PDB file of C-alpha atoms in Angstrom:
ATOM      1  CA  UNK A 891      12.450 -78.821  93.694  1.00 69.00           C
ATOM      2  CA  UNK A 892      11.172 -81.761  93.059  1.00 76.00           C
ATOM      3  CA  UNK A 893      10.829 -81.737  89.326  1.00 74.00           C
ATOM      4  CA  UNK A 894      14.062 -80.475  88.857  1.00 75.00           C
ATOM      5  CA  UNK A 895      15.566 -83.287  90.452  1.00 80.00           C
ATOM      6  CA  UNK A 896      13.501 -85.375  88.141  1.00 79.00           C
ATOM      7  CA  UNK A 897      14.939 -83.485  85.260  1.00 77.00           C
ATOM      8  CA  UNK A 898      18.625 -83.357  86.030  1.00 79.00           C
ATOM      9  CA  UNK A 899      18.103 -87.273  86.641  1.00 83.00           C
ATOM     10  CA  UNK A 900      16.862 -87.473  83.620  1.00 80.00           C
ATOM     11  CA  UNK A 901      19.570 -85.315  81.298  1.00 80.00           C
ATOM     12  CA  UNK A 902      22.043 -87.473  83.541  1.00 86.00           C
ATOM     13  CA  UNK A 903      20.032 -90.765  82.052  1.00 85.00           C
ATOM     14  CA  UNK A 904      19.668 -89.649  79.017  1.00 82.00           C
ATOM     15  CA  UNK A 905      23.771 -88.481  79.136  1.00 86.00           C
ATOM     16  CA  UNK A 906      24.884 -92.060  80.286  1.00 89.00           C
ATOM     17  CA  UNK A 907      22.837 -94.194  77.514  1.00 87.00           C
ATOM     18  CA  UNK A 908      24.172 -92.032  75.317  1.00 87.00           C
ATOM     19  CA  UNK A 909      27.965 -92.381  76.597  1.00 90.00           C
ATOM     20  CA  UNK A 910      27.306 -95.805  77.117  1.00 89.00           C
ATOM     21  CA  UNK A 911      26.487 -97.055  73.496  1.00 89.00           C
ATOM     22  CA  UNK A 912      28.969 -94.989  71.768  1.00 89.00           C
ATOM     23  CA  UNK A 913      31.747 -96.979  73.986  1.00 92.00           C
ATOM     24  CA  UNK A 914      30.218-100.093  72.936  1.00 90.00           C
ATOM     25  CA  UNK A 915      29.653 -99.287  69.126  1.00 90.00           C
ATOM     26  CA  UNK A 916      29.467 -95.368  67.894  1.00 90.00           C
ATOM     27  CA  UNK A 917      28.154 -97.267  64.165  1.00 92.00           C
ATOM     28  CA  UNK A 918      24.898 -98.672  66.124  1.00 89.00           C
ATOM     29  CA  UNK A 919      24.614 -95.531  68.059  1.00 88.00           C
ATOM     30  CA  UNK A 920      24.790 -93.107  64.810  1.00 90.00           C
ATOM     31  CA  UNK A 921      22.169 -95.358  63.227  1.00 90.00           C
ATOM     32  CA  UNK A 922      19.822 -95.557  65.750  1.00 88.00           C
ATOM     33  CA  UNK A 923      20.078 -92.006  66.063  1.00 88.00           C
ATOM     34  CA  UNK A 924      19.409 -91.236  63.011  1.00 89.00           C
ATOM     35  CA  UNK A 925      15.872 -94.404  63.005  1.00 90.00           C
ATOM     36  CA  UNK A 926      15.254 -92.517  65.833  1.00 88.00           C
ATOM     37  CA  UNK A 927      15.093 -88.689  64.293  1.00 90.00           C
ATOM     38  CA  UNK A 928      12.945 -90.229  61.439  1.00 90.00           C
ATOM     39  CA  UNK A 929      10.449 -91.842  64.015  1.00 89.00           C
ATOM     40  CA  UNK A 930      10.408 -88.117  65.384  1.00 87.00           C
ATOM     41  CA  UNK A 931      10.383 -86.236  61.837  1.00 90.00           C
ATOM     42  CA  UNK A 932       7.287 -88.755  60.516  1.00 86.00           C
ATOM     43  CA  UNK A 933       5.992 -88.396  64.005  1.00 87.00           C
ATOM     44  CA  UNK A 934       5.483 -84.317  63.569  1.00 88.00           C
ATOM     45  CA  UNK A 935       5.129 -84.643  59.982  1.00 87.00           C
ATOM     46  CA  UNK A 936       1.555 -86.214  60.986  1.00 85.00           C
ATOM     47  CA  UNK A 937       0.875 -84.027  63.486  1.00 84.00           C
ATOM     48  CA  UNK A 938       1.201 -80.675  61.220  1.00 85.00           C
ATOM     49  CA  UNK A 939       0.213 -81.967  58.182  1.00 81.00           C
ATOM     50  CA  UNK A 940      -3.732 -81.409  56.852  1.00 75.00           C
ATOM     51  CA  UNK A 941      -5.531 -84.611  57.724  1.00 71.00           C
ATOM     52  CA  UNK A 942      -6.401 -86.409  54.429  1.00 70.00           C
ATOM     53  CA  UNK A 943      -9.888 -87.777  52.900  1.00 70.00           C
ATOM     54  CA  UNK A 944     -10.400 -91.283  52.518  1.00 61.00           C
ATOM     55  CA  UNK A 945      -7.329 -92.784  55.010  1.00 64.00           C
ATOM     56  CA  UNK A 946      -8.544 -94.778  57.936  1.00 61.00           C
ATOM     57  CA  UNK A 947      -6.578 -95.510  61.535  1.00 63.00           C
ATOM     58  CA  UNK A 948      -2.681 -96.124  60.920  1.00 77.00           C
ATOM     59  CA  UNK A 949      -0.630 -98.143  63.459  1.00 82.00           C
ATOM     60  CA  UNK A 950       2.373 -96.074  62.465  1.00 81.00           C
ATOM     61  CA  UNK A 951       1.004 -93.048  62.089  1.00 82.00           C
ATOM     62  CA  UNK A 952      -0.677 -92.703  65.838  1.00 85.00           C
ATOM     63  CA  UNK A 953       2.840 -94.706  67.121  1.00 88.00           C
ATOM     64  CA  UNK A 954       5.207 -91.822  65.758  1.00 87.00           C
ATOM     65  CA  UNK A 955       2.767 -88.892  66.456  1.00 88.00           C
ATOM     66  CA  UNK A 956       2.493 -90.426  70.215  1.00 91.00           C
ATOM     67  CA  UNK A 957       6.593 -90.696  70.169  1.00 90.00           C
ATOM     68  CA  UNK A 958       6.651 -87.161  69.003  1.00 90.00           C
ATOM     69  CA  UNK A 959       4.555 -85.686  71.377  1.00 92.00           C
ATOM     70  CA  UNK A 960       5.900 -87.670  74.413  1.00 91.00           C
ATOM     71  CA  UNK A 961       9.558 -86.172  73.271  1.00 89.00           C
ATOM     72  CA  UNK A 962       8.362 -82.875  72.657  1.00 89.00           C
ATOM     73  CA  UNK A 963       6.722 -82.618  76.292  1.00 89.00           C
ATOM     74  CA  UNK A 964       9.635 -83.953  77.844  1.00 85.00           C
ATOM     75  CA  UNK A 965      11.601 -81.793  76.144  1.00 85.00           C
ATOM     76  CA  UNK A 966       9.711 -78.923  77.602  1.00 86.00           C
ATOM     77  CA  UNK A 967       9.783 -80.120  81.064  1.00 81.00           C
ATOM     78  CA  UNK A 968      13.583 -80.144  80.894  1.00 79.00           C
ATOM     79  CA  UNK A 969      14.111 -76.968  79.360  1.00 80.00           C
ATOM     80  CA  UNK A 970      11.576 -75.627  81.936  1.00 79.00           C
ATOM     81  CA  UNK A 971      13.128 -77.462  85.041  1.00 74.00           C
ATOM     82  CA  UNK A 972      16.791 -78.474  84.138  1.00 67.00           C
ATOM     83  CA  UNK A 973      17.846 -74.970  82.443  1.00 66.00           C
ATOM     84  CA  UNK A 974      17.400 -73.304  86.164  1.00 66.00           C
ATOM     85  CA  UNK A 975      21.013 -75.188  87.140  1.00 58.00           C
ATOM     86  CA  UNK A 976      23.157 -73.069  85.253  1.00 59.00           C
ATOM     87  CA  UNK A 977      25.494 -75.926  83.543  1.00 54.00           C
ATOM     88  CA  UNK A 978      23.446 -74.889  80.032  1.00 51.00           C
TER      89      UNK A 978
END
């Protein structure tokens, strides 16, 4: 019960930041989307891609595989615990 609560608060978080930058500029909002889905897409790129010879630790590499894998487990954990409510 618990973690559902936790989940519908946050689609309901994740539903006002949303509302609440495309009332103050829907430009900013479709362009940090779309930063955003290439932080995710280099993210998984790294994660599924064969590791290369020769390359040492990247800063950017380990930030958007971390930022992928954060949003792909909380992605999870919603569908798990916020599809039970019936409003999807």
């Amino acid at each position: 019960m618990i973690l559902t609560l936790i989940a519908y608060a946050l689609l309901a978080g994740l539903a006002l930041i949303v509302y609440l930058s495309w009332s103050f500029s829907p430009r900013l909002t479709v362009g940090v989307a779309g930063l955003l889905s290439l932080f995710l897409a280099h993210g998984a790129w790294k994660i599924f891609r064969k590791p290369t010879k020769g390359r040492g630790y990247r800063a950017l590499a380990a930030a958007t595989t971390a930022g992928f894998t954060l949003t792909a487990a909380t992605a999870v954990f919603v569908l798990f615990y916020g599809a039970g409510c019936g409003c999807m």
